[in-house]
Short mmCIF file of N, CA, C and O and ligand atoms in Angstrom, two decimals:
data_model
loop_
_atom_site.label_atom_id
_atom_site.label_comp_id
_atom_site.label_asym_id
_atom_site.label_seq_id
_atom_site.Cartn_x
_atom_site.Cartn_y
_atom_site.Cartn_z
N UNK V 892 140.64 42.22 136.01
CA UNK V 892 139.53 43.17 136.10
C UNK V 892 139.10 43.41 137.55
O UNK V 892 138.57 44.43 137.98
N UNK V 893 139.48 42.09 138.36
CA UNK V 893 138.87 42.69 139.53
C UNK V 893 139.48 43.56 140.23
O UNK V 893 138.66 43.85 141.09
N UNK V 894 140.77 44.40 140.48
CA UNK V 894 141.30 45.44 140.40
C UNK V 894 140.74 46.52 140.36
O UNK V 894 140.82 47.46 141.14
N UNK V 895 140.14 46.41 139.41
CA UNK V 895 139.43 47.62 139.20
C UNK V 895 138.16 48.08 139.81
O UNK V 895 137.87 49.28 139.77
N UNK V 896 137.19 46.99 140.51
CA UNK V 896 135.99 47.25 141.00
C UNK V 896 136.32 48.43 142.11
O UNK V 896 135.89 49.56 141.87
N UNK V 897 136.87 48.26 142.98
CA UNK V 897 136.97 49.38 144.16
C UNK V 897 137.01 51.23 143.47
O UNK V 897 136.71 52.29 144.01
N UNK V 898 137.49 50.95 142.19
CA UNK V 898 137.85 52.00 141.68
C UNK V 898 135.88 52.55 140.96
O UNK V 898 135.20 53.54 141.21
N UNK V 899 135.67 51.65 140.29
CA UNK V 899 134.72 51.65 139.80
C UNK V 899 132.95 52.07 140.54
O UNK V 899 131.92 52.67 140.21
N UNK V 900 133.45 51.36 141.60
CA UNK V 900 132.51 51.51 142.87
C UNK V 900 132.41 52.81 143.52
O UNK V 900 131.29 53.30 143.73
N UNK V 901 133.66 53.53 143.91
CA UNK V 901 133.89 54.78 143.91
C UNK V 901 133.17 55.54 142.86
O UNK V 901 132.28 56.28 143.27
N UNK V 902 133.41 55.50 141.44
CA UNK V 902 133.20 56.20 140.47
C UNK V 902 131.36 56.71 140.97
O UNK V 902 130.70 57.71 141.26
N UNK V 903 131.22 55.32 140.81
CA UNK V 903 129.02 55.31 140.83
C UNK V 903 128.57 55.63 142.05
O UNK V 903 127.44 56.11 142.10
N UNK V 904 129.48 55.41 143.61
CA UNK V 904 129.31 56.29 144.26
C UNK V 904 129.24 58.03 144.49
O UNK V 904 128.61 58.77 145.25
N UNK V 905 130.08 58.19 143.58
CA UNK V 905 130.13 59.56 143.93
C UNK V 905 129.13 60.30 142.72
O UNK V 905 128.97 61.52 142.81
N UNK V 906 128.55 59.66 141.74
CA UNK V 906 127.94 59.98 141.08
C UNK V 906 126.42 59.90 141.74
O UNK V 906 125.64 60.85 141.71
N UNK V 907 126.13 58.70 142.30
CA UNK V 907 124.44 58.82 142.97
C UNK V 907 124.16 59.64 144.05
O UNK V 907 123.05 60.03 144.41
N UNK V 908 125.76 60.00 144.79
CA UNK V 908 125.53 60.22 146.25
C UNK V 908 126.04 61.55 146.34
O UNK V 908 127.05 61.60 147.05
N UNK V 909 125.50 63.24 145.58
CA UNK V 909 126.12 64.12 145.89
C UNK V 909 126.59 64.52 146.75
O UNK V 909 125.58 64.40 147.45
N UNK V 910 127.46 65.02 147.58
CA UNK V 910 127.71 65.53 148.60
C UNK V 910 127.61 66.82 148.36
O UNK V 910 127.43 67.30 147.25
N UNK V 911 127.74 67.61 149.69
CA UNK V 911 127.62 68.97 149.44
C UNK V 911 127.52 69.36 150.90
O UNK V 911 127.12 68.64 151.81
N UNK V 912 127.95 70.66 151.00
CA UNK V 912 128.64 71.13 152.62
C UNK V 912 127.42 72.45 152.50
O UNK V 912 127.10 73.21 151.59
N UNK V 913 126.86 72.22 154.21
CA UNK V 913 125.98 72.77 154.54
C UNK V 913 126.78 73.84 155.27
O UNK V 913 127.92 73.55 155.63
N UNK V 914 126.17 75.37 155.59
CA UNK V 914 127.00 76.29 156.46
C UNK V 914 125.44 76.80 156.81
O UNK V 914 124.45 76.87 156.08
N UNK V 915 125.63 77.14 158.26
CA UNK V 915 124.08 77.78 159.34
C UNK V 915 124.76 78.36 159.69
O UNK V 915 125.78 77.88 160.21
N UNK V 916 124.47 80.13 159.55
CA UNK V 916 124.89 81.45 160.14
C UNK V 916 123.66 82.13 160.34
O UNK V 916 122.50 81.74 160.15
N UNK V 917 124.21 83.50 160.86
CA UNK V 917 122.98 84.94 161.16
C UNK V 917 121.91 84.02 161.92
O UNK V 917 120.71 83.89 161.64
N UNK V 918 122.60 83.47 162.89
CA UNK V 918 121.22 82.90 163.54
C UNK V 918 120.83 84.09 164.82
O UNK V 918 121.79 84.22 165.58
N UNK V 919 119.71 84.89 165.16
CA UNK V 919 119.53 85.09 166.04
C UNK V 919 118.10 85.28 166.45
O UNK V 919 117.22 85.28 165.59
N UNK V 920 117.82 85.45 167.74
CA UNK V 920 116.38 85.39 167.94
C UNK V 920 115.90 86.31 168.91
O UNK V 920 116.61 86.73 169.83
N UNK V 921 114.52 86.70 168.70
CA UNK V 921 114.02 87.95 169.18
C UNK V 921 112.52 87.45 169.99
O UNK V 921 111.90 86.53 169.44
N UNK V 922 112.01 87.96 171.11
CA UNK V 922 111.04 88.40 171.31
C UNK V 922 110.91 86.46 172.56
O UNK V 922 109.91 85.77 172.76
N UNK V 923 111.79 86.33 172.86
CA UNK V 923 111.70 85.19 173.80
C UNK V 923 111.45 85.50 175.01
O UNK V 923 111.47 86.63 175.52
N UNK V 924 111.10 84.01 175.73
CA UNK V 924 109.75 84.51 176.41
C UNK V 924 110.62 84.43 178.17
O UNK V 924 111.49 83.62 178.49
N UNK V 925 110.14 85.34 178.87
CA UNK V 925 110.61 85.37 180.06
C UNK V 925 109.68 84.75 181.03
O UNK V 925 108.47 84.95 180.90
N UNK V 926 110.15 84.00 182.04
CA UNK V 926 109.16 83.48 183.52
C UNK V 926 109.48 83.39 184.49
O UNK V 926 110.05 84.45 184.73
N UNK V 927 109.52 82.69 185.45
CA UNK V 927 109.72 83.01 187.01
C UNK V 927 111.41 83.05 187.01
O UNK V 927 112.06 83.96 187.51
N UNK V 928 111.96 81.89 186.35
CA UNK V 928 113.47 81.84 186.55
C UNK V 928 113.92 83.40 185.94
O UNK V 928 115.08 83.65 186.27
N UNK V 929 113.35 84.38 185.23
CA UNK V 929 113.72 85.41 184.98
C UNK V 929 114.05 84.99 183.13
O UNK V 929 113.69 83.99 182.51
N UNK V 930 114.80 86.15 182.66
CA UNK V 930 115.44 86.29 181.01
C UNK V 930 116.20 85.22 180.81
O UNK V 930 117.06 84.69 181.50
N UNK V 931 115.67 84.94 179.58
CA UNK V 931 116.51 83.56 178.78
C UNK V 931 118.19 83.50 178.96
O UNK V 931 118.30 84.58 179.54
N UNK V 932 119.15 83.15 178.89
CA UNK V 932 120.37 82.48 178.54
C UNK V 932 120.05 81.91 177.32
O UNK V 932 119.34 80.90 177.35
N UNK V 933 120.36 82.27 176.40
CA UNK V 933 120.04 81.21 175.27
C UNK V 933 120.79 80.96 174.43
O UNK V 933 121.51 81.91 174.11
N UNK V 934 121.03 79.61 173.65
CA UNK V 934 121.98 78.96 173.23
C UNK V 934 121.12 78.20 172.31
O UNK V 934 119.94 77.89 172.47
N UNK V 935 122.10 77.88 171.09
CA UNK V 935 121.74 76.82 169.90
C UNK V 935 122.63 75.90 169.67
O UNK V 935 123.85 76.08 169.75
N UNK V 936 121.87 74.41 169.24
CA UNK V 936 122.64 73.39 169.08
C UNK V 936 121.82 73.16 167.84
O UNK V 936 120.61 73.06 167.62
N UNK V 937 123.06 73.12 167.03
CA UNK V 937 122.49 72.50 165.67
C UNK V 937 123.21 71.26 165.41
O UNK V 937 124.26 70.77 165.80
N UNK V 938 122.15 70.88 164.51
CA UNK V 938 121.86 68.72 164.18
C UNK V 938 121.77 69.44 162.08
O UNK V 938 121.19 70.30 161.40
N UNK V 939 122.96 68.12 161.92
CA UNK V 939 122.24 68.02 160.69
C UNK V 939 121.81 66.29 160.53
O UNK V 939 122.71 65.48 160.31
N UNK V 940 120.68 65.93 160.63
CA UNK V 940 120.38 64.44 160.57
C UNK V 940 120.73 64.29 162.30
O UNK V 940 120.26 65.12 163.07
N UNK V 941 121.80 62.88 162.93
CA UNK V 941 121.90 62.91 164.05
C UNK V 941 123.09 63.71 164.24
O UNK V 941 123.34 64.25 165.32
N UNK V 942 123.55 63.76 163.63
CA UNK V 942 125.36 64.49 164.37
C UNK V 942 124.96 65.95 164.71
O UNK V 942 124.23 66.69 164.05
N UNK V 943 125.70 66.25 166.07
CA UNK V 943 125.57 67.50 166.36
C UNK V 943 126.40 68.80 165.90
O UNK V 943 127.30 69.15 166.66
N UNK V 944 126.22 69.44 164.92
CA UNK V 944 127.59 70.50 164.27
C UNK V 944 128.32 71.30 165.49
O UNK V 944 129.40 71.91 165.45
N UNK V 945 127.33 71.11 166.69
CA UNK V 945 128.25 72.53 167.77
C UNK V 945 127.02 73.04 168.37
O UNK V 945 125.93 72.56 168.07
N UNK V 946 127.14 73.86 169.09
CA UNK V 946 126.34 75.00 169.90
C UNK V 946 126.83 76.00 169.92
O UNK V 946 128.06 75.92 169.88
N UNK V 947 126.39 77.14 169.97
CA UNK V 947 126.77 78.20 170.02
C UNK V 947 127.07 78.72 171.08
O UNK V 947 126.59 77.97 171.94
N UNK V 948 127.77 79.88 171.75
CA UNK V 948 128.18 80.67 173.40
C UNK V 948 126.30 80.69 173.80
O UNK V 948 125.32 80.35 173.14
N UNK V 949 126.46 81.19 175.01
CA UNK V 949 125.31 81.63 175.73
C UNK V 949 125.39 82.73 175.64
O UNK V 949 126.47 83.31 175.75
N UNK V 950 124.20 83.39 175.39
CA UNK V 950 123.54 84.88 175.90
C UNK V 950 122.74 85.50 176.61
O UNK V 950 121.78 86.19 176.25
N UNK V 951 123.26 85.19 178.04
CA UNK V 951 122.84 85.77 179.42
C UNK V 951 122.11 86.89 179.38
O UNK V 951 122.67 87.96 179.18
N UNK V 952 120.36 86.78 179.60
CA UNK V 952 119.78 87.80 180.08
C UNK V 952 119.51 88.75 178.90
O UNK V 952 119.61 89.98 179.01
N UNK V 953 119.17 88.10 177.77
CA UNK V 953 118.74 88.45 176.44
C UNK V 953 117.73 87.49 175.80
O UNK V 953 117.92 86.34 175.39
N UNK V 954 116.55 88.28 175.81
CA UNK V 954 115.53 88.60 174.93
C UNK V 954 115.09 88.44 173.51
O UNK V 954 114.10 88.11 172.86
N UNK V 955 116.38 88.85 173.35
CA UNK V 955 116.77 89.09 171.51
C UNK V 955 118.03 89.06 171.55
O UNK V 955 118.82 90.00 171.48
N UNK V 956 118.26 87.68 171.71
CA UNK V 956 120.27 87.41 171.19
C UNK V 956 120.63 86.81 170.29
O UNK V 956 120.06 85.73 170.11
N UNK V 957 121.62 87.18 169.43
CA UNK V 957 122.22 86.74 167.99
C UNK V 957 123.37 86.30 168.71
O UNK V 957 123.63 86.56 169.89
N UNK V 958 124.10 85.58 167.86
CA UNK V 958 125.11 84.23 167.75
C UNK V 958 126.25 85.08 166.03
O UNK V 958 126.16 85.62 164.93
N UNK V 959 127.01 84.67 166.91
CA UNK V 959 128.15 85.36 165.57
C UNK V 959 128.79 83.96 165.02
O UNK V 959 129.43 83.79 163.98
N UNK V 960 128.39 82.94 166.11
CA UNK V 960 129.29 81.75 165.42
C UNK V 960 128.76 81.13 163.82
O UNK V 960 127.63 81.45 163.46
N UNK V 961 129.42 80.45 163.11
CA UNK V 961 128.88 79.73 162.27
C UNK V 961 128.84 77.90 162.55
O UNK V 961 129.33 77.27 163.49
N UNK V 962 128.02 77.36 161.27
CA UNK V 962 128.54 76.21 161.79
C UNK V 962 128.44 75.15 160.21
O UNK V 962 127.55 74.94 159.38
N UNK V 963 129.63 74.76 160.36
CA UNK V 963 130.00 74.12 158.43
C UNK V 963 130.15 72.21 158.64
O UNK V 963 130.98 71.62 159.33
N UNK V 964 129.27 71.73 157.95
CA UNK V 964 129.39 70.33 157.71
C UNK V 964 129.24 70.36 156.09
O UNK V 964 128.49 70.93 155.29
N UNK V 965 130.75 69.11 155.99
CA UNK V 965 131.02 69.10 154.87
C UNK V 965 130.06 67.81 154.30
O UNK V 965 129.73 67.72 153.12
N UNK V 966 129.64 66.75 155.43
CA UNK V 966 129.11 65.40 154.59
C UNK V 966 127.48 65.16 154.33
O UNK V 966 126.99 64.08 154.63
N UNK V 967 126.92 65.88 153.94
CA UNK V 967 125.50 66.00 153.70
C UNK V 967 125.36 65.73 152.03
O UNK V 967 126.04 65.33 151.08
N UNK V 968 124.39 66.08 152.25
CA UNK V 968 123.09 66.26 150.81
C UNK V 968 121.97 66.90 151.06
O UNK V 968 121.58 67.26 152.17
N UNK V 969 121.24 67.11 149.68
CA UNK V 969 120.23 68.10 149.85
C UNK V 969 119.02 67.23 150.16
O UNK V 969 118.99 66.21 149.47
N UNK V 970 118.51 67.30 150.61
CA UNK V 970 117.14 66.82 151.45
C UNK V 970 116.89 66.16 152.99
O UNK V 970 115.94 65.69 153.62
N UNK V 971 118.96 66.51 153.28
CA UNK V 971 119.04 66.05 154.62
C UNK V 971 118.19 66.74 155.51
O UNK V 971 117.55 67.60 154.90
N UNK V 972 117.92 66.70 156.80
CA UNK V 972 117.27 67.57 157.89
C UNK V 972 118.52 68.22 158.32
O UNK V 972 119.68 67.81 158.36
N UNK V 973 117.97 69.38 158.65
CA UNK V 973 118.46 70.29 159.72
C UNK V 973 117.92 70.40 160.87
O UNK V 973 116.75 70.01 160.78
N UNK V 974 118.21 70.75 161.97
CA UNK V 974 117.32 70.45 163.40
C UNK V 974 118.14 71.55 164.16
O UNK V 974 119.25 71.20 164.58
N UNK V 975 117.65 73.13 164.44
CA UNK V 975 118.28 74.10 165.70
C UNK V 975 117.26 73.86 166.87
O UNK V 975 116.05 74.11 166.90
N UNK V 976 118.27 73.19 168.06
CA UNK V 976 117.56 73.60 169.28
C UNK V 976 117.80 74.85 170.31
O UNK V 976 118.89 75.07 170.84
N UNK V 977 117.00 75.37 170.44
CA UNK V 977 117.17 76.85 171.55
C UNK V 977 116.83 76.49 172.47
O UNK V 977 115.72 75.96 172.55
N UNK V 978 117.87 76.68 173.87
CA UNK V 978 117.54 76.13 175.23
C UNK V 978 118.08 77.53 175.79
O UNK V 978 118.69 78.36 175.12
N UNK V 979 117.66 77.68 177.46
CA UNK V 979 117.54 78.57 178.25
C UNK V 979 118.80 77.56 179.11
O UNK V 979 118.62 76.37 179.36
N UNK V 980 119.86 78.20 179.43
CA UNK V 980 120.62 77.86 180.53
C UNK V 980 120.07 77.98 181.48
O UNK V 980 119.17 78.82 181.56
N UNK V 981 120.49 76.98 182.82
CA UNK V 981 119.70 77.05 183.65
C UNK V 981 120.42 76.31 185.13
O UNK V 981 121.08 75.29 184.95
N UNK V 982 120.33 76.67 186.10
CA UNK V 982 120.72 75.65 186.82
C UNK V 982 120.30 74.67 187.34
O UNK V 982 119.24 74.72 187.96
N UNK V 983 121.04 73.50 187.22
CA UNK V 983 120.35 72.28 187.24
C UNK V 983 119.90 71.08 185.76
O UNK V 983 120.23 69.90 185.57
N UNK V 984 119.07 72.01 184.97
CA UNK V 984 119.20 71.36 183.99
C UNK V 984 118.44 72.45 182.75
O UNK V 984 117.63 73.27 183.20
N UNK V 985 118.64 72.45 181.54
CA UNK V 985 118.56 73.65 180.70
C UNK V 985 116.99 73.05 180.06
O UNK V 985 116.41 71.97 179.95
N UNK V 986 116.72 74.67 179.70
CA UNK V 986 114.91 74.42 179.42
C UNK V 986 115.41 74.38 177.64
O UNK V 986 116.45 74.83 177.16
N UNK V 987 114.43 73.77 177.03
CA UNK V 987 114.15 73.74 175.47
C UNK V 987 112.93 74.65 175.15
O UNK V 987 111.77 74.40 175.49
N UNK V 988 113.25 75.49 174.61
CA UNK V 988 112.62 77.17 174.20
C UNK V 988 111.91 76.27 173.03
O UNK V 988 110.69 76.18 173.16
N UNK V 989 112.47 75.63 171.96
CA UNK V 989 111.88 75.67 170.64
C UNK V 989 112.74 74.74 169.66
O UNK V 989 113.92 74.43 169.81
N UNK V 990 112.05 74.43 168.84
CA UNK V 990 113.43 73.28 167.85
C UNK V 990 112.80 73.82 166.22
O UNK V 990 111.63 73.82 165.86
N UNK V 991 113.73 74.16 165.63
CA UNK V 991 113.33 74.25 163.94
C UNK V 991 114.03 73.49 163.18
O UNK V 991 115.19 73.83 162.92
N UNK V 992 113.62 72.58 162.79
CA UNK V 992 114.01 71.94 161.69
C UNK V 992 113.07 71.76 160.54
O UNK V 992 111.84 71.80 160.56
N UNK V 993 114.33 71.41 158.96
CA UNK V 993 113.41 71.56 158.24
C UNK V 993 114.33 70.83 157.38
O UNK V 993 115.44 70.52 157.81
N UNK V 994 113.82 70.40 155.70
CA UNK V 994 115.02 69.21 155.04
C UNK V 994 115.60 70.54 154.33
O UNK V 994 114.95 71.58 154.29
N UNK V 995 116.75 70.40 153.84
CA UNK V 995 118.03 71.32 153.49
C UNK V 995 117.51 71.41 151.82
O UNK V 995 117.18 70.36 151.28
N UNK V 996 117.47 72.31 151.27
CA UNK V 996 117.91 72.59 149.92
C UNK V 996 118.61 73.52 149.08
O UNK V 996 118.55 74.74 149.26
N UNK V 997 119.36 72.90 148.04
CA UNK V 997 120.44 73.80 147.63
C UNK V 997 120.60 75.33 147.66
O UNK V 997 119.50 75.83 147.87
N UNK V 998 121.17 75.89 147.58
CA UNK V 998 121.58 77.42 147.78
C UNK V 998 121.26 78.02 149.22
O UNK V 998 121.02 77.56 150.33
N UNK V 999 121.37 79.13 148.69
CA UNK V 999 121.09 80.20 150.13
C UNK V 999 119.38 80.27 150.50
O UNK V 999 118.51 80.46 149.65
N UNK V 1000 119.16 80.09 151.87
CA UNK V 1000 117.81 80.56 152.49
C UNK V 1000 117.69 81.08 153.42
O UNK V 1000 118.67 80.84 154.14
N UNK V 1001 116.65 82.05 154.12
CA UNK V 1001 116.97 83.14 155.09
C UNK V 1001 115.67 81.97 155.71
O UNK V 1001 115.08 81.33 154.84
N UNK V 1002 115.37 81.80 156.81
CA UNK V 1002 114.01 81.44 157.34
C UNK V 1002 113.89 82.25 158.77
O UNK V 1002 114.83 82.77 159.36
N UNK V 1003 112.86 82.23 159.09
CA UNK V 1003 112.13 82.67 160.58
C UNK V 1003 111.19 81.58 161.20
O UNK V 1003 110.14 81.27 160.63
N UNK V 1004 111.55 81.02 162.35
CA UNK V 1004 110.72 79.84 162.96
C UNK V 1004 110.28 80.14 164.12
O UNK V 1004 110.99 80.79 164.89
N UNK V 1005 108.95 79.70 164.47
CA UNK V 1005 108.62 80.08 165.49
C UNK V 1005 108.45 79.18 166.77
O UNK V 1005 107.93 78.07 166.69
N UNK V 1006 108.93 79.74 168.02
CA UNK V 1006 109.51 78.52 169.03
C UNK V 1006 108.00 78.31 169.85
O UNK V 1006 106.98 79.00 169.89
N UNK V 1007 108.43 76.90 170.54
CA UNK V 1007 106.85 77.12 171.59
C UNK V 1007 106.72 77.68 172.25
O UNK V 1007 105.67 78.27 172.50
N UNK V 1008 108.07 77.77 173.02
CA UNK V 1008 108.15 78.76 174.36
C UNK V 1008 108.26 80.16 174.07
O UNK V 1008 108.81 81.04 174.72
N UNK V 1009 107.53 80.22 172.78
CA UNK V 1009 107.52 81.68 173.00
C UNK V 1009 108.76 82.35 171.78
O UNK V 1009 109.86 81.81 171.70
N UNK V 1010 108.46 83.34 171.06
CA UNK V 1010 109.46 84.30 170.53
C UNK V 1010 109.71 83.40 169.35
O UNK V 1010 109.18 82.29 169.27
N UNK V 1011 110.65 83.98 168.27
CA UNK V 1011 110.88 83.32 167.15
C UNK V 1011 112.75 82.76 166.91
O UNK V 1011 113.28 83.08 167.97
N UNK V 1012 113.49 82.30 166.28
CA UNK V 1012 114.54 82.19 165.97
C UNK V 1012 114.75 82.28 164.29
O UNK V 1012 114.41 81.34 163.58
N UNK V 1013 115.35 83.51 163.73
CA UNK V 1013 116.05 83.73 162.68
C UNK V 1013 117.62 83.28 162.31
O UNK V 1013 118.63 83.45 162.99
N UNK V 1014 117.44 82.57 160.86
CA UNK V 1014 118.65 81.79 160.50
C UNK V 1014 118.80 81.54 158.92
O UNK V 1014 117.99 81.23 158.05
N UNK V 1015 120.00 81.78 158.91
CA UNK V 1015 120.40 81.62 157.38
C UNK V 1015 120.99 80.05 157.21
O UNK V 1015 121.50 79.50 158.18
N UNK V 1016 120.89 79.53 156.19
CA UNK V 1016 121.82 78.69 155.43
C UNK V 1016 122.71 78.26 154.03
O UNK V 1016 121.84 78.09 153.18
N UNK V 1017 123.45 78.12 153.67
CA UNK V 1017 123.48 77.69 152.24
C UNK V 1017 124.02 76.23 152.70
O UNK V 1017 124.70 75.75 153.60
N UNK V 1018 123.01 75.64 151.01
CA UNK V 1018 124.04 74.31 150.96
C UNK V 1018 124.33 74.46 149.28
O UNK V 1018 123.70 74.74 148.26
N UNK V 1019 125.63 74.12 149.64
CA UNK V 1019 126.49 74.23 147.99
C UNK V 1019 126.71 72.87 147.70
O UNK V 1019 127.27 72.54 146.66
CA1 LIG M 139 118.06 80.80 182.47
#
């Protein structure tokens, strides 16, 4: 019988511990805030929990810049956090515009968050 535990263990694992693959698209953001260094560069790094899924390109000297990238993690669950940070490229060292996070739940959601530094960031998700 003991053979079989590893098998078994598996079984009740995968039964308590859904998994389910998160995807963050249509992220873009409007109405960000300009100051002495001049118009944002702006870029997103998304977190689901600690791992970082990626960042997105920069968008030099935009105001209101959207992101065409996506970004897909397969090892989650639903009530994990999500965490987008928006930073301003910069030289020397990059400014943090705003962070939205929020815990993940199943299906599709459109949200709008609003940053400190000013302006908002729009973003879709599903988790299946
Ligand atoms: Ca900049």
């Amino acid at each position: 019988m003991a053979s079989c535990s590893p098998l078994l263990l598996l079984v009740l694992c995968t039964l308590t511990v859904a998994e389910a693959q998160l995807k963050v698209f249509n992220m873009r953001a409007s109405k960000l805030d300009s100051n002495i260094l001049g118009t944002p560069d702006a870029y997103v790094e998304v977190f689901c929990g600690s791992v970082s899924l990626g960042e997105t390109s920069v968008r030099r000297n935009n105001r209101n810049p959207w992101w065409e990238e996506d970004f897909t993690y397969f090892n989650t669950q639903e009530n994990d956090t999500m965490r987008l940070e928006i930073h301003d490229q910069d030289i020397g060292f990059d400014d943090l515009l705003g962070v939205c996070q929020r815990q993940i739940k199943l299906g599709t959601h459109e949200h709008e968050c609003f940053l400190e530094e000013g302006g908002s960031l729009h973003y879709t998700y599903t988790l299946s």
